[in-house]
Structures are given as structure tokens and as C-alpha cells.
């Protein structure tokens, strides 16, 4: 889903509101990956 958002956000034929939607999806992906990474690091330190 993240790569799909990146590919379509760079497409000039995509309407601006789709670009905004993809930016929101990408932000959610980054947030979720960060949360998973933080929990993995916390588990690994124990």
C-alpha cells in the first residue's frame, strides 16, 4: 500500500485530492512502521 501511494503521488495525471489522500496514507504507513519498529526495539532490549 505504501509503494502504491508513492507511485501514484508522483503521477502528474492524478488529481490533487488523490495526491492528498496518498500523502495521508503514506503518513499512516510511516507512523505504523515507526510504532512496530519501536515495539520491536523495546522487545529486543529486554
mmCIF file of N, CA and C in Angstrom:
data_model
loop_
_atom_site.group_PDB
_atom_site.id
_atom_site.type_symbol
_atom_site.label_atom_id
_atom_site.label_comp_id
_atom_site.label_asym_id
_atom_site.label_seq_id
_atom_site.Cartn_x
_atom_site.Cartn_y
_atom_site.Cartn_z
ATOM 1 N N UNK A 1 0.831 -1.201 0.000
ATOM 2 C CA UNK A 1 0.000 0.000 0.000
ATOM 3 C C UNK A 1 0.865 1.251 0.000
ATOM 4 N N UNK A 2 1.965 1.210 0.757
ATOM 5 C CA UNK A 2 2.852 2.369 0.813
ATOM 6 C C UNK A 2 3.471 2.652 -0.557
ATOM 7 N N UNK A 3 3.956 1.599 -1.205
ATOM 8 C CA UNK A 3 4.585 1.785 -2.517
ATOM 9 C C UNK A 3 3.548 2.240 -3.550
ATOM 10 N N UNK A 4 2.327 1.754 -3.447
ATOM 11 C CA UNK A 4 1.243 2.178 -4.340
ATOM 12 C C UNK A 4 1.013 3.680 -4.204
ATOM 13 N N UNK A 5 0.989 4.152 -2.954
ATOM 14 C CA UNK A 5 0.806 5.583 -2.705
ATOM 15 C C UNK A 5 1.944 6.407 -3.282
ATOM 16 N N UNK A 6 3.173 5.925 -3.122
ATOM 17 C CA UNK A 6 4.329 6.642 -3.663
ATOM 18 C C UNK A 6 4.263 6.726 -5.181
ATOM 19 N N UNK A 7 3.939 5.613 -5.823
ATOM 20 C CA UNK A 7 3.890 5.586 -7.286
ATOM 21 C C UNK A 7 2.826 6.535 -7.828
ATOM 22 N N UNK A 8 1.660 6.556 -7.207
ATOM 23 C CA UNK A 8 0.584 7.380 -7.725
ATOM 24 C C UNK A 8 0.711 8.847 -7.331
ATOM 25 N N UNK A 9 1.366 9.136 -6.222
ATOM 26 C CA UNK A 9 1.547 10.532 -5.819
ATOM 27 C C UNK A 9 2.458 11.258 -6.821
ATOM 28 N N UNK A 10 3.359 10.528 -7.459
ATOM 29 C CA UNK A 10 4.288 11.130 -8.419
ATOM 30 C C UNK A 10 3.689 11.229 -9.818
ATOM 31 N N UNK A 11 2.517 10.656 -10.044
ATOM 32 C CA UNK A 11 1.902 10.660 -11.369
ATOM 33 C C UNK A 11 1.232 12.014 -11.632
ATOM 34 N N UNK A 12 1.648 12.744 -12.658
ATOM 35 C CA UNK A 12 1.063 14.067 -12.919
ATOM 36 C C UNK A 12 -0.401 14.028 -13.353
ATOM 37 N N UNK A 13 -0.879 12.871 -13.814
ATOM 38 C CA UNK A 13 -2.275 12.780 -14.255
ATOM 39 C C UNK A 13 -3.247 12.629 -13.088
ATOM 40 N N UNK A 14 -2.719 12.346 -11.905
ATOM 41 C CA UNK A 14 -3.578 12.135 -10.731
ATOM 42 C C UNK A 14 -4.087 13.485 -10.219
ATOM 43 N N UNK A 15 -5.360 13.549 -9.890
ATOM 44 C CA UNK A 15 -5.947 14.782 -9.375
ATOM 45 C C UNK A 15 -5.329 15.144 -8.020
ATOM 46 N N UNK A 16 -5.365 16.428 -7.673
ATOM 47 C CA UNK A 16 -4.710 16.893 -6.448
ATOM 48 C C UNK A 16 -5.278 16.239 -5.204
ATOM 49 N N UNK A 17 -6.580 16.005 -5.167
ATOM 50 C CA UNK A 17 -7.161 15.411 -3.953
ATOM 51 C C UNK A 17 -6.719 13.966 -3.763
ATOM 52 N N UNK A 18 -6.424 13.269 -4.878
ATOM 53 C CA UNK A 18 -5.866 11.921 -4.735
ATOM 54 C C UNK A 18 -4.466 12.003 -4.143
ATOM 55 N N UNK A 19 -3.696 13.016 -4.552
ATOM 56 C CA UNK A 19 -2.353 13.207 -4.015
ATOM 57 C C UNK A 19 -2.423 13.447 -2.510
ATOM 58 N N UNK A 20 -3.391 14.239 -2.069
ATOM 59 C CA UNK A 20 -3.583 14.484 -0.635
ATOM 60 C C UNK A 20 -3.924 13.176 0.070
ATOM 61 N N UNK A 21 -4.802 12.397 -0.523
ATOM 62 C CA UNK A 21 -5.165 11.099 0.055
ATOM 63 C C UNK A 21 -3.974 10.172 0.163
ATOM 64 N N UNK A 22 -3.144 10.148 -0.872
ATOM 65 C CA UNK A 22 -1.946 9.310 -0.831
ATOM 66 C C UNK A 22 -0.973 9.801 0.238
ATOM 67 N N UNK A 23 -0.860 11.120 0.408
ATOM 68 C CA UNK A 23 0.020 11.665 1.442
ATOM 69 C C UNK A 23 -0.454 11.208 2.823
ATOM 70 N N UNK A 24 -1.765 11.190 3.037
ATOM 71 C CA UNK A 24 -2.316 10.723 4.318
ATOM 72 C C UNK A 24 -2.008 9.242 4.521
ATOM 73 N N UNK A 25 -2.179 8.447 3.468
ATOM 74 C CA UNK A 25 -1.881 7.009 3.562
ATOM 75 C C UNK A 25 -0.400 6.786 3.852
ATOM 76 N N UNK A 26 0.468 7.538 3.185
ATOM 77 C CA UNK A 26 1.903 7.404 3.422
ATOM 78 C C UNK A 26 2.270 7.796 4.846
ATOM 79 N N UNK A 27 1.657 8.867 5.355
ATOM 80 C CA UNK A 27 1.907 9.279 6.739
ATOM 81 C C UNK A 27 1.475 8.177 7.700
ATOM 82 N N UNK A 28 0.329 7.554 7.439
ATOM 83 C CA UNK A 28 -0.148 6.454 8.278
ATOM 84 C C UNK A 28 0.821 5.275 8.215
ATOM 85 N N UNK A 29 1.337 4.978 7.029
ATOM 86 C CA UNK A 29 2.309 3.888 6.878
ATOM 87 C C UNK A 29 3.566 4.176 7.691
ATOM 88 N N UNK A 30 4.081 5.389 7.556
ATOM 89 C CA UNK A 30 5.286 5.758 8.303
ATOM 90 C C UNK A 30 5.037 5.660 9.803
ATOM 91 N N UNK A 31 3.869 6.133 10.255
ATOM 92 C CA UNK A 31 3.523 6.073 11.669
ATOM 93 C C UNK A 31 3.455 4.625 12.156
ATOM 94 N N UNK A 32 2.777 3.766 11.388
ATOM 95 C CA UNK A 32 2.635 2.364 11.789
ATOM 96 C C UNK A 32 3.984 1.643 11.796
ATOM 97 N N UNK A 33 4.813 1.891 10.773
ATOM 98 C CA UNK A 33 6.141 1.272 10.728
ATOM 99 C C UNK A 33 6.967 1.740 11.923
ATOM 100 N N UNK A 34 6.872 3.022 12.262
ATOM 101 C CA UNK A 34 7.580 3.551 13.426
ATOM 102 C C UNK A 34 7.125 2.891 14.716
ATOM 103 N N UNK A 35 5.822 2.677 14.857
ATOM 104 C CA UNK A 35 5.287 2.024 16.061
ATOM 105 C C UNK A 35 5.785 0.583 16.165
ATOM 106 N N UNK A 36 5.737 -0.137 15.049
ATOM 107 C CA UNK A 36 6.200 -1.528 15.039
ATOM 108 C C UNK A 36 7.688 -1.589 15.353
ATOM 109 N N UNK A 37 8.469 -0.692 14.747
ATOM 110 C CA UNK A 37 9.912 -0.653 14.973
ATOM 111 C C UNK A 37 10.218 -0.358 16.436
ATOM 112 N N UNK A 38 9.498 0.594 17.043
ATOM 113 C CA UNK A 38 9.715 0.941 18.441
ATOM 114 C C UNK A 38 9.399 -0.252 19.353
ATOM 115 N N UNK A 39 8.319 -0.954 19.075
ATOM 116 C CA UNK A 39 7.971 -2.107 19.902
ATOM 117 C C UNK A 39 8.974 -3.246 19.723
ATOM 118 N N UNK A 40 9.474 -3.414 18.494
ATOM 119 C CA UNK A 40 10.491 -4.435 18.256
ATOM 120 C C UNK A 40 11.779 -4.100 18.999
ATOM 121 N N UNK A 41 12.183 -2.842 18.976
ATOM 122 C CA UNK A 41 13.393 -2.427 19.686
ATOM 123 C C UNK A 41 13.238 -2.614 21.184
ATOM 124 N N UNK A 42 12.065 -2.298 21.722
ATOM 125 C CA UNK A 42 11.807 -2.454 23.151
ATOM 126 C C UNK A 42 11.854 -3.933 23.539
ATOM 127 N N UNK A 43 11.293 -4.792 22.705
ATOM 128 C CA UNK A 43 11.292 -6.224 22.967
ATOM 129 C C UNK A 43 12.718 -6.786 22.885
ATOM 130 N N UNK A 44 13.483 -6.277 21.931
ATOM 131 C CA UNK A 44 14.838 -6.764 21.722
ATOM 132 C C UNK A 44 15.767 -6.404 22.872
ATOM 133 N N UNK A 45 15.537 -5.230 23.487
ATOM 134 C CA UNK A 45 16.391 -4.790 24.594
ATOM 135 C C UNK A 45 16.173 -5.613 25.851
ATOM 136 N N UNK A 46 15.008 -6.226 26.003
ATOM 137 C CA UNK A 46 14.701 -6.955 27.242
ATOM 138 C C UNK A 46 15.438 -8.258 27.336
#
